[in-house]
Amino acid sequence: MTAKLNILDAVYDHEAAQPDRVWLTQPLGGGQLVDITWGQALDEARRMAAHLQAGGLRPGEAVAMLAKNSAHFIVAELAIWIAGGTTVAIFPTETADNIRYVLQHAEARWLFIGKLDDWATQQAGVPAGLLCIALPLAPAEALAAFDTWDAIVARTAPLTGRPARSADDLAMLLYTSGSTGQPKGVMQTFGAVTAAAQGIVDYGLAQDGGVLVDHRALSYLPLAHCFERAWVECAALMDGRTQLYFSESLATFMDDLKRARPTVFVSVPRLYTKFQQGVLARMPAAQLDAMLDNPALAPAVGKQVLASLGLDAVVRAGTGSAPMPPALMTWYSRLGLALYDGYAMTEDFAYSHSSTAEAHGPGRVGRPNPGVQTRLADDGEILVKSPGQMAGYFKDPELTADSFTPDGYFKTGDLGVYDAQGLLQLTGRKKELFKTAKGKYVAPAPIEGRLAAHPMVELALVAGSGHPAAHAMVLLDESLRPRLADASVRAQVESELGALLAQVNAAVASHEHLQFIVVAAEPWTMANGCLTPTMKIRRSRIEASVADAVAGWYDAPGPVVWC
């Protein structure tokens, strides 16, 4: 890995070398789009940076951003960096309480407010007196109440030259989504961000055969999350060859995807499953399989199916965040789309392990990326030392010290094994292990992955600490839930979940056998606190909500229990 001194150096180089090149494509609604060039983006960023400095922004001071993905999310981050500040991006789905916590913990005096779905309730979390700026596409109430981006850049002269940031300066505070409690502020320096972004660019270059290629990507996973920030935004800032598109809304997502026709695409397993379900709703699985089995038809059929999803131009596709069912990977492979899994954390700026065309396998998340050192602790915990390693947790030196080994490896809390090819297989989380009355530990994550591979299951949770055996709770697929009043549908669900229980138990050790599957009565959502903003289950919250019912479940007859 050969990184520039700083990611801003790369940005300034692109500004000078290709000012007229289109970089960001933003839908405005009603079928309207706006293209923003490198020159235009940096001109606006420089003007906003001048405004921040004129307003008394201190070196390294936190500037917060509450916004969904948009072109101006990225331009605003550049403005913050150029002005000498540190970005604090808040998940756009956060509650008012969490918004207030992050703003106060980060000691932010400034807040950019962007495109949001629930500003009416979220604004209660914004302390009075905060200096707020409304980005383009912000809610109408915010545009009316606060100074706007457009007005500021129109009246402010740009900063000139190449304002520098040192490698040790903080580029961003990344607040984790809090699946295990209060969000923690991960400090990432410009040095770490630059090194990780360069590594990601190098990974892509290697997958492209060492040939410099222009790419297109759709930015839709939350930019407040480390993965999207590193692999989409910061990689684009480094390489200067990727045009970023954005999605207007959930309702227009498929149209936005088809418009972008990305050449690189990364998503979570659940979305890939949804895509598959959509295809099979239009074409019976047996018919599609028959055509894909025909060598004369398969290439054209696969291309046509991928085109219907907007994925026909993809040359690099990835997945992460949750286990990818091998059967789903195989299904996409037959269409001509190879999916590669990876593994990383906010604490290493999403730069840890990646799969490649030469090194991948079902249930594996790849090998350590170049520059990454790893080893396994005696208990199987994965220890990582990455070029993207955090500087620590903000205001928590004790937790920071406890999170590293004496020789500087980060304790991931994940358990894993390396196979003979050096590929990592994740086997669970240390804190999630529990003992049943049988006295042996159960790792819930691998079992949950098997359950969630079923098309009827949207999410799964395995528990049972201290009980005779483990059990599972499942949230049924959102398209299935409204139909449960139909007795025949309910009977089919019960039959298939019973078969799934037997299938899972046949694949795991005897002490990991599930006694029954419970069907959740209410959806697990961010609104009710059962999911994080990145759609991970909040295990403790869900278990606490059903604690009084668990003993009765074990007395219930049959393999399926309805809440």
XYZ file of C-alpha atoms in Angstrom, residues 8-558:
551
model
C -7.221 15.685 1.063
C -4.124 15.719 -1.149
C -5.909 13.306 -3.482
C -9.026 15.489 -3.465
C -7.043 18.621 -4.331
C -5.285 16.705 -7.118
C -8.621 15.645 -8.643
C -9.918 19.211 -8.363
C -6.924 20.505 -10.298
C -6.649 17.699 -12.853
C -10.319 17.106 -13.726
C -12.502 20.020 -12.581
C -15.101 19.377 -15.304
C -15.466 15.654 -14.667
C -18.884 14.654 -13.301
C -18.442 13.110 -9.868
C -21.815 13.157 -8.052
C -25.300 12.567 -9.506
C -28.174 13.564 -7.243
C -31.902 12.961 -7.894
C -34.030 15.961 -6.903
C -37.460 14.380 -7.238
C -39.954 14.418 -10.064
C -37.460 12.784 -12.402
C -34.984 15.654 -12.112
C -31.246 15.049 -11.655
C -28.281 17.288 -11.044
C -24.693 16.379 -11.931
C -21.931 17.901 -9.817
C -18.378 18.042 -11.107
C -15.198 17.872 -9.062
C -14.685 21.587 -9.637
C -18.204 22.498 -8.543
C -18.054 20.260 -5.456
C -14.747 21.718 -4.284
C -15.841 25.282 -4.991
C -18.859 24.829 -2.721
C -16.806 22.972 -0.095
C -14.226 25.770 -0.028
C -16.944 28.428 0.395
C -18.563 26.531 3.265
C -15.152 25.963 4.843
C -14.570 29.708 4.779
C -17.945 30.222 6.472
C -17.105 27.731 9.227
C -13.769 29.379 9.877
C -15.356 32.821 9.925
C -17.835 31.482 12.474
C -15.022 30.559 14.840
C -14.552 26.856 14.134
C -11.633 25.687 16.250
C -8.964 23.292 14.897
C -10.187 19.730 15.332
C -13.625 20.821 16.576
C -16.521 18.434 15.999
C -19.058 19.400 13.339
C -22.107 17.139 13.291
C -24.218 16.030 10.358
C -27.704 14.520 10.523
C -28.598 13.498 6.991
C -29.427 10.668 4.663
C -27.037 9.948 1.820
C -26.769 12.719 -0.721
C -24.166 14.506 -2.784
C -24.017 17.302 -0.235
C -23.297 14.903 2.619
C -19.923 14.295 0.974
C -19.377 17.924 -0.045
C -20.172 19.025 3.521
C -17.635 16.557 4.901
C -15.003 18.030 2.596
C -15.931 21.503 3.849
C -15.491 20.380 7.443
C -12.087 18.848 6.687
C -10.846 21.837 4.692
C -11.952 24.166 7.505
C -9.954 22.143 10.034
C -12.852 20.329 11.721
C -13.789 16.756 12.571
C -16.949 15.202 11.130
C -19.527 13.556 13.380
C -22.172 11.896 11.213
C -25.330 10.799 13.041
C -27.486 7.997 11.643
C -30.497 9.619 9.925
C -32.865 7.187 11.650
C -31.653 7.901 15.189
C -34.067 8.838 17.959
C -34.088 12.307 19.458
C -32.484 10.935 22.641
C -29.565 9.392 20.751
C -29.129 12.508 18.634
C -28.886 14.597 21.789
C -26.431 12.141 23.345
C -24.071 12.199 20.348
C -24.198 15.984 19.964
C -23.434 16.514 23.636
C -20.822 13.759 23.899
C -18.969 15.060 20.818
C -19.322 18.664 22.087
C -20.570 19.748 18.675
C -21.531 23.411 18.218
C -22.412 23.037 14.537
C -24.936 20.763 12.839
C -25.615 20.202 9.138
C -29.195 19.025 8.619
C -29.848 17.158 5.391
C -32.420 14.925 3.788
C -34.457 13.231 6.559
C -37.696 11.280 6.930
C -38.538 12.120 10.555
C -37.196 15.587 11.343
C -40.456 16.483 13.106
C -39.623 14.149 16.000
C -35.840 14.230 15.718
C -35.518 17.984 16.144
C -36.340 17.596 19.837
C -32.873 16.088 20.215
C -31.113 19.212 18.914
C -30.108 21.488 21.821
C -31.110 25.123 21.633
C -28.343 27.411 20.467
C -26.680 24.923 18.135
C -25.463 26.532 14.894
C -27.567 24.708 12.296
C -27.165 24.777 8.517
C -29.759 23.221 6.209
C -28.315 21.261 3.314
C -30.090 21.085 -0.056
C -32.964 18.548 0.194
C -33.328 19.160 3.947
C -36.915 19.114 5.302
C -38.885 22.248 4.477
C -39.112 23.141 8.168
C -35.316 23.111 8.492
C -34.841 25.115 5.293
C -37.216 27.754 6.664
C -35.762 27.830 10.178
C -32.009 27.838 9.560
C -29.382 29.387 7.355
C -29.121 27.329 4.183
C -26.185 25.837 2.354
C -27.134 27.534 -0.899
C -27.403 30.971 0.700
C -24.069 30.619 2.475
C -22.083 29.490 -0.562
C -23.676 32.236 -2.646
C -22.439 34.988 -0.334
C -19.085 33.548 0.805
C -15.758 33.666 -1.010
C -13.912 30.325 -1.162
C -10.808 29.398 0.774
C -7.891 29.092 -1.629
C -4.792 26.911 -1.787
C -4.472 23.452 -0.288
C -5.351 23.702 3.434
C -3.468 20.834 5.048
C -4.390 18.329 7.738
C -1.782 16.233 9.498
C -1.932 12.449 9.650
C -2.650 12.638 13.390
C -5.562 15.066 13.058
C -8.980 13.550 13.674
C -10.942 13.221 10.434
C -14.087 11.818 11.997
C -15.788 10.444 15.063
C -17.784 7.379 14.068
C -20.470 6.580 16.597
C -21.269 2.889 16.593
C -24.913 1.993 16.187
C -25.173 0.761 19.744
C -26.335 -2.887 19.472
C -24.771 -3.494 22.896
C -25.594 -0.212 24.640
C -24.769 3.476 24.377
C -23.004 4.442 21.133
C -19.221 4.723 21.362
C -17.283 7.401 19.479
C -14.539 5.783 17.405
C -11.749 8.260 16.642
C -10.315 7.937 13.131
C -7.362 10.050 12.057
C -6.557 11.313 8.588
C -3.621 8.913 8.539
C -5.801 5.874 9.222
C -8.581 7.000 6.862
C -6.049 7.631 4.102
C -4.286 4.292 4.559
C -7.520 2.305 4.622
C -8.980 4.153 1.621
C -5.797 3.553 -0.362
C -5.956 -0.118 0.557
C -9.538 -0.311 -0.676
C -8.550 1.367 -3.959
C -5.653 -1.054 -4.332
C -8.001 -3.987 -3.698
C -10.295 -2.772 -6.476
C -7.385 -2.204 -8.840
C -6.167 -5.766 -8.254
C -9.671 -7.138 -8.939
C -9.723 -5.109 -12.159
C -6.556 -6.859 -13.308
C -4.304 -3.901 -12.576
C -6.059 -1.774 -15.212
C -7.346 1.696 -14.283
C -11.102 1.583 -14.863
C -13.823 4.209 -14.506
C -16.545 2.987 -12.176
C -20.104 3.821 -11.124
C -21.552 3.184 -7.679
C -24.880 3.821 -5.958
C -24.488 5.181 -2.425
C -27.490 4.004 -0.422
C -26.229 2.198 2.693
C -25.928 4.828 5.452
C -22.903 7.100 5.039
C -22.975 7.510 8.815
C -21.842 3.872 8.924
C -18.159 3.119 8.571
C -18.486 0.682 5.689
C -20.224 3.019 3.244
C -17.995 5.877 4.324
C -14.808 3.883 3.684
C -15.626 1.698 0.674
C -17.819 4.175 -1.223
C -17.095 7.761 -0.185
C -13.437 7.648 0.828
C -12.453 5.209 -1.918
C -14.030 7.608 -4.446
C -12.163 10.525 -2.868
C -8.892 8.652 -3.267
C -9.226 7.255 -6.791
C -11.110 10.088 -8.534
C -12.483 7.687 -11.164
C -15.792 6.680 -9.590
C -19.050 8.502 -10.306
C -21.354 8.299 -7.297
C -25.113 8.139 -7.695
C -27.679 8.517 -4.918
C -31.154 7.170 -4.296
C -34.149 9.480 -4.065
C -36.211 7.270 -1.744
C -37.029 3.690 -0.873
C -39.926 3.829 -3.314
C -37.639 4.807 -6.197
C -34.717 2.587 -5.216
C -35.010 0.133 -8.102
C -35.330 2.968 -10.627
C -32.327 4.707 -9.053
C -30.325 1.484 -9.262
C -31.230 0.955 -12.914
C -30.315 4.557 -13.692
C -26.885 4.196 -12.109
C -26.200 0.719 -13.546
C -23.338 0.406 -11.057
C -20.158 -1.385 -11.947
C -19.391 -1.937 -8.260
C -22.158 -2.882 -5.844
C -22.154 -3.903 -2.210
C -25.138 -4.843 -0.101
C -26.285 -6.893 2.859
C -27.535 -10.465 2.384
C -31.117 -9.448 3.099
C -31.292 -7.170 0.048
C -29.773 -9.835 -2.194
C -32.497 -12.172 -0.860
C -35.177 -9.586 -1.654
C -33.847 -9.270 -5.195
C -33.999 -13.047 -5.586
C -37.552 -13.200 -4.248
C -38.611 -10.501 -6.688
C -37.173 -12.452 -9.622
C -38.793 -15.722 -8.532
C -42.154 -13.977 -8.077
C -42.074 -13.170 -11.796
C -40.547 -16.447 -12.984
C -40.954 -19.873 -11.333
C -37.695 -21.220 -9.912
C -37.962 -24.431 -11.925
C -38.304 -22.495 -15.185
C -35.323 -20.274 -14.410
C -33.221 -23.259 -13.326
C -34.020 -25.077 -16.548
C -32.889 -22.123 -18.652
C -29.717 -21.668 -16.610
C -28.964 -25.366 -17.044
C -28.959 -24.863 -20.814
C -25.460 -23.673 -21.854
C -26.866 -22.026 -24.963
C -29.395 -19.957 -23.007
C -27.706 -19.397 -19.649
C -25.527 -16.330 -20.458
C -28.355 -14.360 -22.056
C -30.883 -15.357 -19.394
C -28.508 -14.439 -16.580
C -27.783 -11.076 -18.187
C -31.496 -10.393 -18.628
C -32.284 -11.199 -14.994
C -29.427 -9.020 -13.748
C -30.543 -6.195 -16.053
C -34.016 -6.325 -14.486
C -32.287 -5.597 -11.158
C -29.976 -2.909 -12.498
C -26.969 -5.161 -11.855
C -26.019 -6.209 -15.387
C -22.976 -3.903 -15.513
C -21.558 -4.983 -12.146
C -18.018 -6.344 -12.298
C -17.400 -6.326 -8.532
C -20.097 -7.314 -6.057
C -19.665 -7.714 -2.337
C -21.577 -8.485 0.804
C -21.070 -8.334 4.540
C -22.655 -7.457 7.899
C -24.379 -10.858 8.213
C -23.763 -14.424 6.986
C -24.511 -14.922 3.297
C -26.318 -18.226 2.654
C -24.147 -20.343 0.311
C -27.208 -21.275 -1.766
C -27.881 -17.586 -2.410
C -24.275 -17.028 -3.482
C -24.588 -19.969 -5.864
C -27.842 -18.604 -7.310
C -26.188 -15.292 -8.208
C -23.125 -17.062 -9.528
C -25.320 -18.978 -11.973
C -26.659 -15.623 -13.193
C -23.094 -14.482 -13.806
C -22.628 -12.338 -10.682
C -19.922 -13.461 -8.271
C -20.529 -12.247 -4.701
C -17.540 -11.907 -2.395
C -17.828 -11.664 1.378
C -15.682 -9.568 3.677
C -15.184 -8.722 7.326
C -14.172 -5.534 9.105
C -15.169 -3.169 11.895
C -15.589 0.520 12.574
C -12.441 0.269 14.696
C -10.302 -0.620 11.645
C -12.166 1.724 9.279
C -13.666 -1.245 7.433
C -10.244 -2.474 6.316
C -9.546 -5.991 7.561
C -10.494 -9.069 5.469
C -11.701 -9.422 1.872
C -12.504 -12.244 -0.515
C -11.191 -12.251 -4.074
C -11.735 -14.264 -7.244
C -8.706 -16.341 -6.247
C -9.511 -16.661 -2.528
C -13.113 -17.150 -1.483
C -15.454 -19.844 -0.256
C -18.897 -20.441 1.268
C -19.055 -19.274 4.854
C -15.682 -17.542 4.517
C -14.958 -13.804 4.692
C -11.606 -13.811 2.911
C -7.988 -13.300 3.849
C -6.396 -10.365 5.676
C -6.005 -7.368 3.381
C -2.471 -6.181 2.516
C -0.949 -4.433 5.508
C -3.334 -6.127 7.970
C -1.869 -8.388 10.654
C -4.055 -10.915 12.461
C -3.871 -13.743 14.914
C -6.252 -15.777 17.031
C -6.226 -15.609 20.812
C -6.239 -18.824 22.833
C -10.046 -18.675 23.042
C -10.423 -18.120 19.289
C -10.974 -14.353 19.429
C -9.852 -12.608 16.243
C -7.144 -10.023 16.919
C -6.460 -7.423 14.217
C -3.837 -4.762 13.601
C -4.917 -2.692 10.583
C -3.580 0.399 8.794
C -7.091 1.772 9.419
C -6.879 1.204 13.157
C -8.677 3.725 15.338
C -6.902 6.156 17.606
C -9.236 5.065 20.407
C -12.690 5.659 21.848
C -13.519 9.327 22.375
C -13.375 10.312 26.055
C -12.886 6.705 27.138
C -9.188 5.920 27.634
C -9.990 2.982 29.916
C -12.113 1.212 27.301
C -9.471 2.033 24.690
C -6.730 0.410 26.780
C -8.882 -2.650 27.452
C -9.601 -3.064 23.730
C -6.003 -3.721 22.670
C -3.431 -6.364 23.448
C -0.097 -5.175 24.892
C 1.441 -5.406 21.395
C -1.276 -3.304 19.732
C -3.784 -5.797 18.283
C -7.446 -4.814 18.513
C -9.655 -7.323 20.335
C -12.558 -7.677 17.924
C -14.802 -9.708 20.221
C -15.486 -12.003 17.256
C -14.555 -15.673 17.244
C -13.183 -17.406 14.181
C -10.922 -19.963 12.582
C -8.672 -19.884 9.520
C -8.916 -22.768 7.079
C -6.057 -24.395 5.159
C -6.266 -21.692 2.465
C -5.968 -18.903 5.038
C -9.633 -17.907 4.686
C -11.383 -16.688 7.826
C -14.594 -18.286 9.032
C -16.550 -16.415 11.702
C -17.964 -18.659 14.408
C -19.666 -16.191 16.770
C -19.294 -13.306 19.206
C -17.647 -13.836 22.597
C -20.291 -11.808 24.427
C -23.134 -13.667 22.722
C -22.073 -17.145 23.832
C -24.408 -18.673 26.403
C -24.719 -21.945 28.294
C -27.863 -24.026 28.406
C -28.587 -26.331 31.331
C -26.475 -28.917 29.495
C -23.414 -26.906 30.520
C -21.983 -26.321 27.060
C -21.632 -23.023 25.225
C -23.886 -22.194 22.290
C -22.775 -19.644 19.672
C -26.011 -18.112 18.340
C -24.754 -16.327 15.211
C -24.053 -19.386 12.993
C -27.420 -20.910 13.914
C -29.177 -17.614 13.241
C -27.514 -17.541 9.836
C -28.967 -20.959 8.988
C -32.445 -19.855 10.057
C -32.298 -16.539 8.193
C -31.352 -18.339 4.974
C -34.966 -19.502 4.720
C -37.056 -17.197 2.476
C -39.817 -16.985 5.086
C -37.450 -15.659 7.749
C -36.379 -12.024 7.784
C -34.429 -12.051 11.058
C -33.592 -14.644 13.706
C -32.412 -14.663 17.311
C -31.152 -17.719 19.212
C -31.269 -17.713 23.029
C -31.784 -20.070 25.950
C -29.259 -19.313 28.676
C -29.890 -21.642 31.626
C -32.759 -23.470 29.930
C -32.870 -27.173 28.996
C -32.081 -26.341 25.362
C -31.687 -23.370 23.074
C -34.612 -21.874 21.203
C -35.031 -19.455 18.328
C -37.221 -16.444 17.698
C -37.881 -15.486 14.107
C -39.377 -12.422 12.464
C -41.252 -13.541 9.382
C -40.682 -11.868 6.017
C -42.567 -8.589 5.718
C -44.537 -9.807 2.686
C -45.762 -12.820 4.655
C -46.860 -11.109 7.884
C -50.061 -9.479 6.553
C -51.310 -12.861 5.289
C -51.128 -14.735 8.604
C -54.847 -14.264 9.252
C -55.385 -16.814 6.468
C -55.477 -20.218 8.192
C -53.932 -21.974 5.187
C -50.982 -19.539 5.116
C -50.476 -19.957 8.852
C -50.506 -23.734 8.477
C -47.950 -23.558 5.659
C -45.693 -21.338 7.778
C -45.916 -23.740 10.705
C -45.118 -26.692 8.468
C -42.112 -25.027 6.860
C -40.723 -23.742 10.173
C -41.053 -27.226 11.626
C -39.074 -28.605 8.698
C -36.536 -25.787 9.093
C -36.098 -26.668 12.771
C -35.327 -30.275 11.875
C -32.957 -29.189 9.101
C -31.018 -26.826 11.384
C -30.791 -29.359 14.211
C -29.401 -31.944 11.799
C -26.590 -29.534 10.900
C -25.435 -28.448 14.387
C -23.949 -30.183 17.404
C -26.381 -31.908 19.754
C -25.886 -29.360 22.549
C -26.837 -26.608 20.065
C -30.153 -28.200 19.073
C -33.142 -25.872 19.158
C -36.156 -27.117 21.097
C -38.613 -24.880 19.221
C -39.008 -21.821 17.022
C -41.023 -18.852 18.252
C -42.746 -16.585 15.723
C -42.435 -12.957 16.826
C -45.806 -11.259 17.168
C -44.541 -7.730 16.485
C -41.931 -6.548 13.969
C -38.431 -5.759 15.194
C -37.774 -2.202 14.111
C -35.525 0.745 14.816
C -38.552 2.619 16.131
C -39.204 0.105 18.913
C -35.526 -0.232 19.732
C -35.118 -3.826 18.536
C -32.845 -2.952 15.589
C -29.842 -0.705 15.245
C -29.697 1.850 12.398
C -27.684 -0.744 10.449
C -30.469 -3.334 10.891
C -28.645 -5.513 13.417
C -30.748 -7.017 16.171
C -30.487 -5.530 19.651
C -30.330 -8.885 21.357
C -30.709 -7.712 24.937
C -33.708 -5.500 24.108
C -35.569 -8.313 22.354
C -34.808 -10.867 25.049
C -35.919 -8.473 27.782
C -39.219 -7.824 26.002
C -40.177 -11.525 26.099
C -38.505 -12.550 29.366
C -41.804 -13.248 31.155
C -43.026 -15.564 28.389
C -39.957 -17.758 27.887
C -40.684 -20.339 30.618
C -44.139 -20.931 29.151
C -42.691 -21.527 25.715
C -40.714 -24.490 27.018
C -43.958 -26.055 28.286
C -45.748 -25.559 24.970
C -46.248 -28.586 22.700
C -44.954 -28.693 19.136
